[in-house]
Backbone as a ProteinNet text record, in pm:
[ID]
protein_1_A
[PRIMARY]
MGSAAVEDAVESVKAEPASGAVAGPVPGAVPETARVKKSRGRPPAGGSPASTDEIMATALRIFARDGFAGASVAEINRELGVSHNLIHQRFGSKEGLWFAVVDWVFGHAAALVAQGAAGPELAPLEEFRRGIVRFLILQADYPDAVRLVSMESAIEGPRLAYLYERHIEPILVRLAKPLEPLIRRKVLTRNDLRSIHFLIAHGATAPFSALPLARRMAPGDPLSAQAVRRHARFVADMIVAGVEAKANEPGASAKRPGDAADRPSGDDEQSRG
[TERTIARY]
1275.3	1344.6	1289.8	1391.8	1352.1	1264.1	1264.5	1210.7	1383.1	1484.7	1638.1	1627.7	1623.3	1666.2	1527.5	1399.4	1324	1399.2	1439.8	1438.8	1619.8	1673.4	1835.3	1729.7	1630	1612.9	1580.1	1530.8	1433.9	1516.5	1597.2	1722.4	1781.1	1863.4	1903	1820.3	1685.1	1578.4	1615.5	1609.2	1538.1	1769.1	1831.5	1999.5	1975.7	1871.4	1894.7	1891.4	1949.1	1960.3	1803.5	1780.1	1642.6	1662.1	1572.2	1541.1	1475.5	1581.2	1523.7	1438.3	1338.1	1235.3	1132.7	1095.1	983.1	996	882.2	886.7	775.5	767.7	688.3	632.8	530.3	458	322.8	305.9	182	90.2	-50.1	-152.4	-165	-204.6	-132.9	-210.3	-214	-256.4	-130.7	-76.3	-57.6	85.8	114.8	251.5	228.1	340.6	296.8	339.9	332.7	396.6	508.2	513	648.4	719.3	802.2	876	887.7	810.9	899.1	921.5	1037.3	1095.5	1031.9	1024.1	966.7	1057.8	1066.7	1205.5	1066.5	1188.2	1086.6	1071.2	972.8	836.3	725.5	639.7	541.2	554	504.5	544.8	412.5	388.9	301.8	217.5	122.4	-46.7	-110	-33.3	-78.1	-17.4	-80.3	-29.1	-11.9	35.3	71.8	226.5	249	420.7	418.8	328.7	332.4	368.1	447.6	444	317	300.2	198.7	258.6	368.8	424.3	416	433.4	386.5	192.1	142.2	56.3	-34.8	8.5	-30.8	19.8	200.4	187.6	155.4	111.4	28.3	-128.4	-152.9	-355	-373.7	-226.2	-255.7	-259.8	-124	-106.7	-263.5	-307.4	-421.7	-547.2	-549.3	-679.5	-625.1	-513	-507	-491.2	-556.1	-512.2	-675.2	-716.4	-860.4	-944.6	-930.4	-1022.1	-1080.4	-1174.9	-1232	-1360.6	-1415.1	-1483.7	-1430.8	-1358.6	-1275.3	-1151.6	-1114.4	-1024.1	-1091.8	-939.3	-1030.8	-923.7	-989.2	-890.1	-838.8	-914.5	-859.7	-724.2	-710.7	-601.2	-499.5	-528.7	-397.4	-364.2	-438.5	-450.2	-341.7	-338.2	-242.4	-142	-129.4	-35.5	116	28.7	123.2	186	88.1	146.8	101.2	-30	-84.7	-224.3	-265.7	-405	-514.1	-657.9	-723.6	-801.9	-770.3	-885.8	-811.6	-660	-581.3	-648	-692.2	-708.1	-841.8	-950.3	-1035.5	-1020	-878.4	-891.7	-846.5	-701.3	-656.7	-771.9	-835.6	-915.3	-1047.1	-1126.4	-1270.9	-1296.4	-1270.8	-1343.4	-1290.3	-1337.4	-1247.6	-1225.7	-1309.2	-1355.5	-1221.9	-1271.4	-1177.3	-982.3	-1001	-835.8	-797.6	-943	-885.7	-858.9	-964.2	-911.8	-781.9	-760.4	-615.7	-511.6	-498.7	-349.3	-376	-493.1	-489.6	-464.9	-491.6	-399.8	-213.3	-251.5	-63.3	-31.5	-43.2	27	-7.4	-68	-113.1	-25.3	31	61.6	212.3	285.8	420	444.3	315	306.7	333	250.6	235.1	380.3	419.8	529.9	658.6	651.8	812.2	766.4	655.8	625.8	665.7	614.2	612.9	808	905	994.6	1091.7	1023.3	1128.1	1047.7	973.2	936.5	986.4	1075.8	1132.8	1214.1	1307.5	1406	1413.9	1475.3	1473.4	1359.4	1307.1	1202.7	1303.8	1167.1	1220.2	1097.5	1106.7	1020.5	887.1	752.8	669.6	676.1	684.9	675.5	833.8	973.1	1026.4	994.9	977.6	849.7	800.6	745.9	591.9	643.9	771	833.6	915.1	986.5	1024.6	930.4	847	732.4	631.4	601.8	608.6	664.6	820	951.3	921.8	941.5	896.3	796.9	704.8	592.2	538.3	645.5	648.9	748.4	834.7	949	897.4	786.1	741.9	648.3	602.1	498.1	566.5	678.4	760.9	762.2	738.1	796.4	645.4	518.3	396.1	282.7	376.6	245.6	120.7	116.8	-32.7	-61.4	-34.2	-144.8	-195.2	-130.2	-177.5	-287.6	-281	-339	-485.3	-470.6	-609.8	-640.6	-626.9	-671.6	-746.9	-649.9	-728.4	-876.5	-862.4	-938.7	-1081.2	-1088.4	-1162.4	-1236.8	-1122.4	-1170.7	-1311.2	-1266.6	-1417.6	-1575.7	-1550.2	-1659.5	-1675.4	-1796.1	-1922.6	-1900.4	-1875.8	-1927.1	-1849.5	-1848.2	-1797	-1637.7	-1595.7	-1450.5	-1371.1	-1432.2	-1372.2	-1432.1	-1509.8	-1524.2	-1414.3	-1394.1	-1256.5	-1095.6	-1100.5	-961.6	-961.4	-1071.6	-1078.7	-1028.3	-1116.8	-1127.4	-1041.7	-960.1	-908	-742.9	-692.7	-581.6	-549.4	-637.2	-615.9	-638.9	-729	-762.1	-618.7	-600.2	-513.9	-353.1	-341.6	-151.1	-228.8	-338.7	-330	-333.6	-415.8	-457.3	-257.4	-170.2	-43.7	33.1	14.6	117.1	65.3	-49.6	-95.1	-57.8	25.6	16.7	83.3	190.5	279.1	185.2	131.4	17.6	-77.4	-73.2	-221.2	-221.8	-97.8	-29	-145.9	-123.5	-188.3	-318.8	-394.5	-512.5	-597.4	-492.7	-519.3	-593.4	-451.9	-532.9	-577.3	-608.2	-770.4	-674.4	-516.5	-483.4	-530.1	-527.8	-577.4	-725.3	-796	-915.3	-914	-1003.3	-1019.1	-1021.5	-1114.2	-1112.5	-997	-881.4	-709.1	-667	-677.1	-598.6	-653.5	-804.2	-803.3	-719.4	-772.5	-665.3	-509.2	-440.3	-324.8	-295.1	-361.5	-384.2	-339.3	-485.8	-492.1	-408.3	-288.7	-213.9	-61.9	-108.7	34.5	39.1	-74.2	-136.4	-190.8	-230.7	-304.6	-227.9	-170.4	-173.9	36.8	93.1	337.2	264.2	192.2	233.8	231.2	149.1	113.2	225.5	389.1	495.3	518.7	491.6	491.9	359.7	230.9	127.3	41.8	118.6	142.9	248.5	328	462.8	487.9	368.9	409.4	413.2	334.1	321.8	439.8	440.2	565	716.7	665.9	863.5	848.2	717.2	685	738.4	768.1	715.8	860.6	941.5	1067.9	1208.2	1282.9	1402.9	1440.6	1493.5	1532.5	1402.5	1446.7	1346.1	1315.3	1180.9	1092.1	1133.6	1141.1	1149.3	1300.9	1415.7	1548.8	1562.6	1641.7	1629.5	1675	1723.8	1767.7	1670.2	1596	1466.4	1371.5	1349.6	1231	1280.4	1395.6	1428.4	1429.8	1454	1438.4	1284.5	1237.1	1110.8	1046.4	1058.9	1013.2	1023.3	1148.3	1178.1	1143.3	1155.1	1064.6	934.5	849.6	731	721.2	779.2	769.9	807.7	871.2	966.4	843	762.9	660.3	536.7	509.6	408.5	429.4	500.6	516.5	538.5	634.8	682.8	531.8	380.4	246.1	215.6	199.4	175.6	223.7	357.3	455.1	360	347.8	327.4	142.1	76.2	-65.9	-24.8	38.7	20.2	80.9	178.1	207.8	139.3	44.4	-30.6	-95.9	-110	-208.6	-293.2	-357.1	-445.7	-483.9	-389.7	-398	-498.2	-362.8	-443.9	-602.8	-610.5	-759	-943.9	-893.9	-1023.9	-1050.4	-1215.9	-1263.5	-1327.8	-1388.6	-1454.3	-1569.5	-1598	-1718.8	-1664.1	-1552.8	-1547.8	-1479.6	-1444.9	-1416.8	-1351.3	-1271.3	-1189.1	-1236.7	-1366	-1464.7	-1530	-1583.3	-1739.3	-1624.2	-1757	-1715.6	-1701.8	-1556.3	-1581.9	-1647.3	-1650.4	-1744.9	-1678.3	-1565.2	-1524.4	-1561.3	-1523.7	-1621.8	-1779.5	-1794.2	-1984.1	-1958.4	-1933.5	-1943	-1897	-1786.5	-1734.2	-1772.3	-1891.6	-2030	-2182.8	-2176.9	-2252.6	-2281.7
-865.7	-767.9	-619.6	-624.2	-597.3	-426.1	-350	-208.9	-130.4	-144	-88.1	-97.5	-237.3	-218.6	-153.5	-160	-20.8	90.5	124.3	334.5	296.9	189.2	232.1	227.7	125.2	178.4	267.5	373	503.8	549.9	540.8	672.2	633.6	559.1	523.3	599.6	533.4	630.2	780.8	826.1	962.2	1028.4	935.1	945.5	933.4	886.5	819.2	943	945.4	1066.6	1016.8	1140.3	1148	1061.1	979.1	900.4	1010.8	1041.5	1059.6	1194.1	1303.6	1359.2	1364.4	1238.7	1189	1194.2	1244.4	1208.3	1192.6	1237.8	1199.6	1124.2	1107.2	975.5	926.3	867.4	796.6	796.8	728.3	686.6	557	524.4	434.7	322.1	322.6	271.6	215.3	122.8	48.5	-55.8	-108.2	-191.9	-292.4	-411.5	-551.6	-539.6	-590.9	-654.5	-686	-602.4	-569.4	-700.2	-723.2	-876	-900.7	-927	-943.6	-1078.4	-1068.7	-1168.2	-1213.5	-1315.4	-1366.8	-1475.1	-1470.9	-1592.7	-1727.1	-1833.4	-1950.1	-1993.6	-2093.5	-2138.2	-2012.7	-2098.7	-1980.5	-1925	-1798	-1727.4	-1713.6	-1682.1	-1704.9	-1633.5	-1664.6	-1652.9	-1523.5	-1492.5	-1432.5	-1255.4	-1104.4	-1042.6	-991.3	-915	-876.3	-893.3	-1042.8	-1028.8	-1024.7	-908	-922.6	-773.6	-732.3	-542.6	-535	-436.3	-388.5	-380.6	-375.5	-435.5	-562.6	-654.5	-836.8	-822.8	-725.6	-781.6	-739.7	-627.2	-535.9	-648.4	-731.9	-746.6	-916	-950.8	-1118.2	-1078.3	-1016.4	-996.5	-956.1	-877.8	-833.7	-933.9	-1068.5	-1156.7	-1217.6	-1225.3	-1323.7	-1264.7	-1121.4	-1083.4	-1095.8	-1096	-1053.4	-1222.4	-1299.1	-1473.6	-1491.4	-1479.1	-1506.9	-1408.5	-1308.3	-1228.1	-1179.1	-1068.1	-1008.1	-1146.6	-1181.8	-1257.3	-1415.4	-1445.1	-1602.9	-1547.4	-1426	-1392.4	-1462.4	-1529.3	-1576.2	-1513.4	-1432.5	-1331	-1438.1	-1544.5	-1633.6	-1739.8	-1746.2	-1769.2	-1678	-1535.9	-1479.9	-1440.6	-1473.7	-1426.4	-1609.5	-1735	-1775.3	-1848.3	-1728.4	-1746.6	-1644.8	-1590.3	-1481.6	-1557.9	-1625.5	-1674.2	-1590.2	-1564	-1448.9	-1494.1	-1480.5	-1458.6	-1442.6	-1554.3	-1572.2	-1388.4	-1318.7	-1229.1	-1106.7	-1104.6	-991	-909.1	-992.4	-839.3	-803.9	-874.7	-757.3	-640.2	-762.7	-637.3	-505.2	-488.5	-365.4	-326.3	-415.9	-360	-344.5	-461.9	-397.6	-504.4	-580.9	-630.4	-685.3	-739	-802.2	-676.4	-577	-516.6	-417.3	-398.4	-300.1	-293	-433	-468.2	-411	-468.8	-436.7	-314	-207.5	-71.8	-35.1	-107.8	-49.7	-104.4	-239.4	-293.6	-167.7	-177.6	-56.2	100.9	136.8	241.3	231.9	112.1	115.5	99.9	-16.5	-25.8	117	211	295.9	424.6	462.9	488.7	510.4	427.8	305.2	385.8	355.5	377.8	524.4	579.7	759.5	837.5	737.8	841.2	792.4	649.8	629.3	718.3	744.9	799.4	927.8	991.2	1182.4	1165	1061.8	1087.9	1095.1	975.8	964.2	1082.6	1136.1	1276.3	1422	1364.9	1518.7	1513.6	1620.3	1643.5	1775.7	1696.3	1897.2	1908.1	2040.1	2012.5	1953.7	1853.4	1786.1	1824.1	1775.5	1842.8	1679.9	1765.9	1687	1532.5	1502.5	1350.8	1235.1	1324.7	1297.8	1250.4	1324.1	1318.2	1181.3	1193.6	1090.7	971.6	924.2	826.6	821.5	843.4	858.1	765.3	890.2	852.6	681.2	656	541.8	408.6	401.3	313.5	348.5	452.2	486	416.5	409.2	341.5	221.4	138.1	16.3	-80.4	-20.7	-52.1	-81.8	9.8	44	-111.4	-171.4	-252.2	-371.5	-379.2	-534.5	-564	-467.8	-463.3	-493	-470.7	-485.5	-552.1	-670.9	-758.8	-786.5	-852.8	-823.9	-731	-634.2	-483.3	-489.2	-526.6	-489.5	-611	-772	-861.8	-789.7	-786.8	-740.9	-592.8	-512.7	-383.3	-499.6	-536.3	-604.6	-746.8	-794.6	-781.8	-720.9	-607	-495.2	-496.1	-440.6	-362	-421.9	-544	-633.1	-621.4	-575.1	-591.1	-421.5	-381.4	-311	-270.6	-129.9	-118.1	-41.7	-26.8	48	-0.6	-82.3	-127.6	-77.8	-59.9	-55.9	140.5	140	312.9	405.9	309.6	379.1	385.5	243.9	238.2	386.9	336.5	440.3	578.1	642	741.6	817.9	723.3	823.2	758.9	619.8	613.1	599.9	568.2	535.2	682.5	751.2	870.8	967.2	1031.7	1075.1	1072.6	950.4	883.6	910.2	855.8	877.7	1029.6	1108.1	1271.7	1297.9	1287.4	1328.8	1232	1149.7	1064	1137.5	1169.7	1187.5	1366.1	1419.4	1598.7	1628.9	1532.2	1594.7	1590.6	1489.9	1480.5	1611.2	1713.5	1794.9	1852.8	1937.7	1970.6	1897.2	1775.7	1663.5	1709.7	1701.1	1685.3	1814.1	1941.5	2111.2	2106.2	2044.6	2099.7	1930.5	1863.4	1800.2	1686.5	1615.5	1486.6	1401.1	1483.2	1331.2	1353.4	1273.5	1260.1	1156.1	1141.4	1074.4	955.7	900.5	780.8	720.8	855.7	744.6	754.4	840	833.9	725.6	633.9	537.6	414.7	404.7	290.6	331.6	407.6	391.7	347.5	408.1	356.2	199.6	152.9	3.4	-58.5	-22.4	-75.8	-55.7	-25.8	6.1	-18	-7.1	-50	-244.9	-225.7	-411.9	-439.3	-389.3	-534.6	-477.9	-408.3	-397.5	-451.1	-427.5	-519.2	-621.7	-695.4	-851.8	-989.9	-901.5	-1045.5	-1028.5	-928.4	-925.1	-971.3	-1008.9	-1021.1	-1157.4	-1210.8	-1327.4	-1410.4	-1402.6	-1460.7	-1600.6	-1706.6	-1886.3	-1808.7	-1782.4	-1704.9	-1712.3	-1563.6	-1529.3	-1573.2	-1672.9	-1760.8	-1904	-1887.8	-2018.5	-1943.4	-1862.8	-1749	-1701.9	-1702.2	-1665.7	-1684.6	-1742.7	-1772.8	-1633.8	-1671.4	-1532.4	-1541	-1485.6	-1401.3	-1247.4	-1267.8	-1143.3	-1051.5	-1120.3	-965.3	-931.1	-962.2	-953.3	-830.5	-732	-607.6	-509.1	-621.5	-584.2	-601.5	-732.3	-763.5	-649.9	-602.4	-527.5	-379	-355.9	-199.3	-231.4	-355.8	-305.1	-371.8	-407.3	-442.5	-272.7	-219.9	-50.6	33.8	10.5	80	84.3	-121.1	-125.3	-31.6	-101.9	-85.9	99.1	183.7	296.7	384	356.4	398.8	334.3	237.6	208.3	301.5	290.3	373.3	493.3	574.1	721.8	706.7	623.9	647.6	671.3	557.9	592	767.3	777.9	901.1	1046.4	988	1095.1	1124.3	1028.8	987.9	1029.8	1037.2	1051.8	1142.3	1265.2	1412.6	1491.4	1358.3	1435.4	1406.5	1333.3	1294.4	1453.8	1407	1591.7	1609.3	1761.3	1769.8	1727.6	1691	1611.8	1768.8	1894.7	1981.2	2047.8	1998.4	2087.5	1978.1	1864.8	1784.7	1893.7	1822.1	1899.5	1817.7	1823.1	1746.1	1712.6	1580	1557.1	1422.5	1447.8	1475.9	1335.2	1277.5	1110.3	1056.5	1156.5	1094.8	1050.8	1057.8	1039.4	934.3	921.3	850.9	696.7	634.7	509.2	509.8	465.7	473.6	354.5	382.4	264.3	152.7	166.1	-17.8	-89.1	58.3	-47.6	-87.5	59	11.5	-162.8	-170.5	-297.3	-451	-431.2	-487.4	-568.9	-435.6	-457.2	-548.7	-495.6	-592.5	-698.5
408	439.2	567.6	641.9	767.3	773.1	861.5	862.6	811.7	861	834.1	707.1	660.1	514.9	418.4	476.6	352.3	394.7	453	517	461.3	419	350.7	217.1	112.5	10.8	-2.1	119.5	85.7	46.6	110.2	103.5	-31.5	-70.2	-183.5	-275.3	-314.5	-353.3	-416.1	-242	-287.4	-332.9	-344.8	-363.4	-573.9	-661.8	-731.1	-849.4	-927.1	-1082.3	-1109.8	-1186.7	-1250	-1373.8	-1451.4	-1561.2	-1665.2	-1749.5	-1868.9	-1819.9	-1904.3	-1896.1	-1778.9	-1685.7	-1683.4	-1481.4	-1363	-1245.4	-1128.4	-1026.6	-953.9	-856.6	-755.9	-657.2	-708.5	-677.3	-658.4	-546.9	-637.7	-518.4	-448.2	-367.1	-295.2	-156.1	-152.9	-32.7	108.6	119	210.3	236.3	378.2	420.8	492.8	519.2	540.7	711.1	753.3	846.7	912.2	1074.9	1087.7	1168.9	1125.6	1158.4	1321.9	1404.1	1528	1551.2	1649.9	1709.1	1797.4	1839.6	2008.9	2001.4	2190.1	2256.5	2198.2	2248.9	2231.4	2347.5	2314.8	2439.2	2524.1	2574.4	2624.7	2702.3	2699.8	2825.9	2936.6	3119.4	3180.6	3055.6	3144.6	3036.6	3133.1	3238.3	3279.3	3227.5	3338.7	3312.1	3167.9	3087.7	2980.6	2925.9	2925.4	2805.8	2670.2	2596.4	2430.3	2426.4	2418.2	2352.9	2227.6	2226.2	2126.8	1993.9	1968.9	1835.6	1824.4	1930.5	1919.4	1848.7	1943.9	1974.9	1842.9	1739.6	1629.8	1516.3	1506.5	1396.3	1449.4	1499.8	1536.8	1481.2	1520.7	1447.7	1314.5	1256.6	1164.1	1039.1	1146.2	1028.4	1011.2	1118.4	1122.5	1058.1	1045	982.6	835.5	825.9	642.2	603.9	662.4	602.2	640.4	743	770.5	731.8	699.7	720.9	839.9	876.5	1022.7	1042.9	992.8	1038.4	1074	996	979.5	1136.5	1144.5	1269.1	1408.8	1465	1615.7	1707	1816.3	1886	2023.7	2003	2085.9	2057.8	1933.4	1812.6	1819.8	1824.8	1840.1	2003.4	2086.1	2236.1	2256.3	2179.2	2193.9	2093	2037.6	1923.6	2018.5	2033.5	2134.8	2303	2352	2458.5	2568.5	2603.9	2679.1	2717.2	2824.3	2899	2753.5	2805.9	2735.1	2673.7	2813.3	2854.3	2811.6	2743.2	2756.5	2596.6	2527.4	2411.8	2393.8	2510.3	2591	2643.4	2772.1	2836.6	2796.8	2635.7	2624	2476.5	2428	2287.3	2285.5	2387.3	2404.9	2338	2190.7	2137.3	2037	1935.8	1765.2	1696.9	1678.9	1602.7	1642.2	1829.3	1889.6	1817.4	1772.1	1755.3	1635.9	1539	1407.5	1322.1	1476.7	1435.8	1451.8	1547.4	1653.3	1565	1479.7	1369.1	1262.9	1208.6	1087.3	1133.7	1212.4	1263.4	1293.2	1384.1	1360.9	1224.1	1136.8	1040	914.8	945.9	839.6	895.7	1051.3	1112	1047.3	1083.9	984.1	841	781.5	617	605.9	681	659.5	691.6	831.7	841.5	748	659.3	593.4	469.8	388.3	298.9	274.2	422.5	443.2	470.1	526.4	561.7	344.3	347.3	172.8	121.9	150	51.1	79.8	127.5	217.4	73.2	37.9	-48.6	-109	-214.9	-313.3	-394.5	-478.6	-533.2	-636.9	-764	-848.4	-949.1	-1016.5	-1181.5	-1138	-1153.1	-1119.3	-1185.1	-1272.9	-1312.1	-1300.5	-1211.4	-1168.7	-999.8	-981.5	-835.2	-827	-923.4	-929.8	-944.3	-1040.4	-1030.2	-930.6	-845.9	-711.3	-550.2	-600.6	-507.2	-501.5	-655.6	-653.6	-587.6	-683.3	-602.9	-488.2	-349.5	-268	-195.6	-249.1	-197.8	-242.7	-323.5	-347.1	-274.4	-224	-113.8	12.6	74.5	182.4	198.2	49.4	34.3	40.7	26.2	42.4	160.3	290	421.8	495	401.3	474.7	411.7	335.3	240.4	351.2	465.6	500.3	494.2	529.8	540.2	373.9	270.6	155.4	124.5	136.1	185.1	279.9	381.3	430	349.8	251.9	232.2	100.5	4.3	-42.5	-20.8	127.5	149.7	231.5	263.3	279.8	204.8	53.6	-62.7	-131.6	-109.4	-198.5	-118.4	3.2	102.8	145.4	85.5	101.8	247.2	342	488.1	606.8	717.8	781.7	820.6	786.1	791.6	672	527.9	441.3	417.7	500.8	481.8	585.3	657.9	761.4	763.9	612.6	637.7	494	404.1	250.4	337.5	408.4	499.1	564	629	759.2	722.8	591	560.8	477.3	349.1	193.6	97.8	151.8	48.6	133.9	212.1	234	203.4	171.9	163.8	-20.5	-74.6	-230.4	-220.4	-157.8	-249.7	-245.2	-134.6	-121.5	-180	-289.6	-370.5	-487.3	-502.7	-675.7	-647.7	-610.6	-573.1	-693.1	-746.8	-847.4	-1032	-968.6	-1108.5	-1104.9	-1021.6	-1026.1	-1192.4	-1211.6	-1337.7	-1435.3	-1452.7	-1588.8	-1560.9	-1405.4	-1378.1	-1400.9	-1373.3	-1426.1	-1576.3	-1666.7	-1815.9	-1913.6	-1799.4	-1823.1	-1918.8	-1858.8	-1984.7	-1869.1	-1736.5	-1649.6	-1598.2	-1569.4	-1465.6	-1375.1	-1301.5	-1156.1	-1208.9	-1334.9	-1371.3	-1370.5	-1418.5	-1496.8	-1395.5	-1254.8	-1120.2	-1062.9	-1088.1	-986.1	-1056.7	-1229	-1282.6	-1234.4	-1205.5	-1170.5	-1006.1	-942	-780.4	-799.3	-856.2	-878.3	-995.2	-1092.7	-1108.3	-1038.9	-963	-828.7	-698.9	-641.7	-472.9	-480.5	-633.2	-614.1	-679.4	-826.3	-923.1	-883.3	-825.4	-926.5	-674.6	-620.7	-477.9	-488.5	-628.4	-601.7	-597.5	-627.7	-590.6	-398.3	-340.3	-220.7	-138.3	-186.6	-123.2	-115.2	-273	-345.2	-357.4	-302.9	-175.2	-269.2	-289.9	-357.4	-464.4	-567.8	-674.4	-704.4	-715.9	-790	-758.9	-670	-673	-734.2	-796.3	-905.3	-999.7	-1028.1	-1171.1	-1239.5	-1122.2	-1170.1	-1039.4	-1109.9	-991.1	-895.6	-759.4	-711.7	-606.6	-508.6	-376.1	-387.8	-433.6	-450.6	-346.7	-232.8	-143.9	-123.8	-168.1	-154.2	-163.8	-112.3	-165.7	-254.3	-322.1	-442.1	-600.6	-556.4	-609.6	-619.7	-485.1	-466.3	-517.2	-493.8	-558	-691.6	-807.3	-922.7	-997.8	-873.9	-906.5	-923.3	-816.4	-844.8	-901.9	-952	-1068.4	-1209	-1186.6	-1332.5	-1368.9	-1238.1	-1287.3	-1277.3	-1194	-1199.4	-1308.4	-1380.5	-1550.7	-1593.3	-1621.7	-1714.2	-1671.1	-1593.5	-1559.1	-1612.6	-1548.8	-1573.8	-1743.6	-1791.3	-1975.6	-2041.6	-1977	-1993.7	-2035.7	-1875.8	-1851.9	-1944.7	-1925.5	-2041.4	-2162.8	-2259	-2365.4	-2395.1	-2254.7	-2270.4	-2273.6	-2198.7	-2181.6	-2308.8	-2416.9	-2494.1	-2640.5	-2603.9	-2704.2	-2789.7	-2901	-2991.6	-2922.2	-2938.9	-2850.5	-2716	-2641	-2478.2	-2403.9	-2420.1	-2315.7	-2372.8	-2480.9	-2492.4	-2449.5	-2373.9	-2311.3	-2216.6	-2222.3	-2136.2	-2028.8	-1898.8	-1808.4	-1886	-1891	-1959	-2042.2	-2061.2	-2281.7	-2275.6	-2422.8	-2427.6	-2374.1	-2231.9	-2166.8	-2036.2	-1986.1	-1889.7	-1917	-2059.8	-2119.8	-2194.2	-2168.6	-2264.3	-2400	-2455.2	-2583.8	-2700.8	-2832.6	-2869.9	-2861.6	-2831.2	-2840.4	-2677.6	-2582	-2455.1	-2433.7	-2577.5	-2558.2	-2609.1	-2763.3	-2793.1	-2700.3	-2601	-2525.9	-2443.8	-2384	-2284.9	-2346.1	-2449.1	-2551.4	-2567.7
[MASK]
+++++++++++++++++++++++++++++++++++++++++++++++++++++++++++++++++++++++++++++++++++++++++++++++++++++++++++++++++++++++++++++++++++++++++++++++++++++++++++++++++++++++++++++++++++++++++++++++++++++++++++++++++++++++++++++++++++++++++++++++++++++++++++++++++++++++++++++++++

């Protein structure tokens, strides 16, 4: 599913009718590698035959597959068919390349999310639902970014700090904005937002980032435009229905910060014992 297909899918989401009484966007984090087509054969190893997009897409794929420690700048240069010192000349170091790759892929994601968010004013939960759909459609085109974020999320350090503060948190804030009325009413807490984020950004993106497993579990290509849209809408409908049910619980608006919503329940305590 290429970038053009993603943009077409986003447009179809913007035009789709509201489902029931629900609405709205979600927190999440990030997209896959742009698929760059190269001509066959190895270009001359001098100069810079590779475009910036080719370098970024190749480096993203290798960082996502091998991790930062395992990724080899020499291998990236070989795959691009360029001079062995091109990466160091352009980015200074492997770390410099990693930061450039992250900025590149999140720049694409933020631009597409912002573009898809423009439209008529909607009820908060419908806006939230459409935001989930847009987010997942974008992730389908960037599975390597999902893999990279999952890998870096398990390692505390400066790369995770950069990822979160520079890119993930701003997207979370933007996409969770329609949930602000429920946060003000104490129906949802920060812990709830974290759960929603992981359900969508790591759980619902798994058919794209864990493609071999997804293909074993059901027939059909999980990355076909039709399958991506169906999956995105199915996930969005389920999550919004859960949020709506929570909002309609008796006494849902009477909760206060530090109340049972933020403290472990008796069952949680017993399960830890």
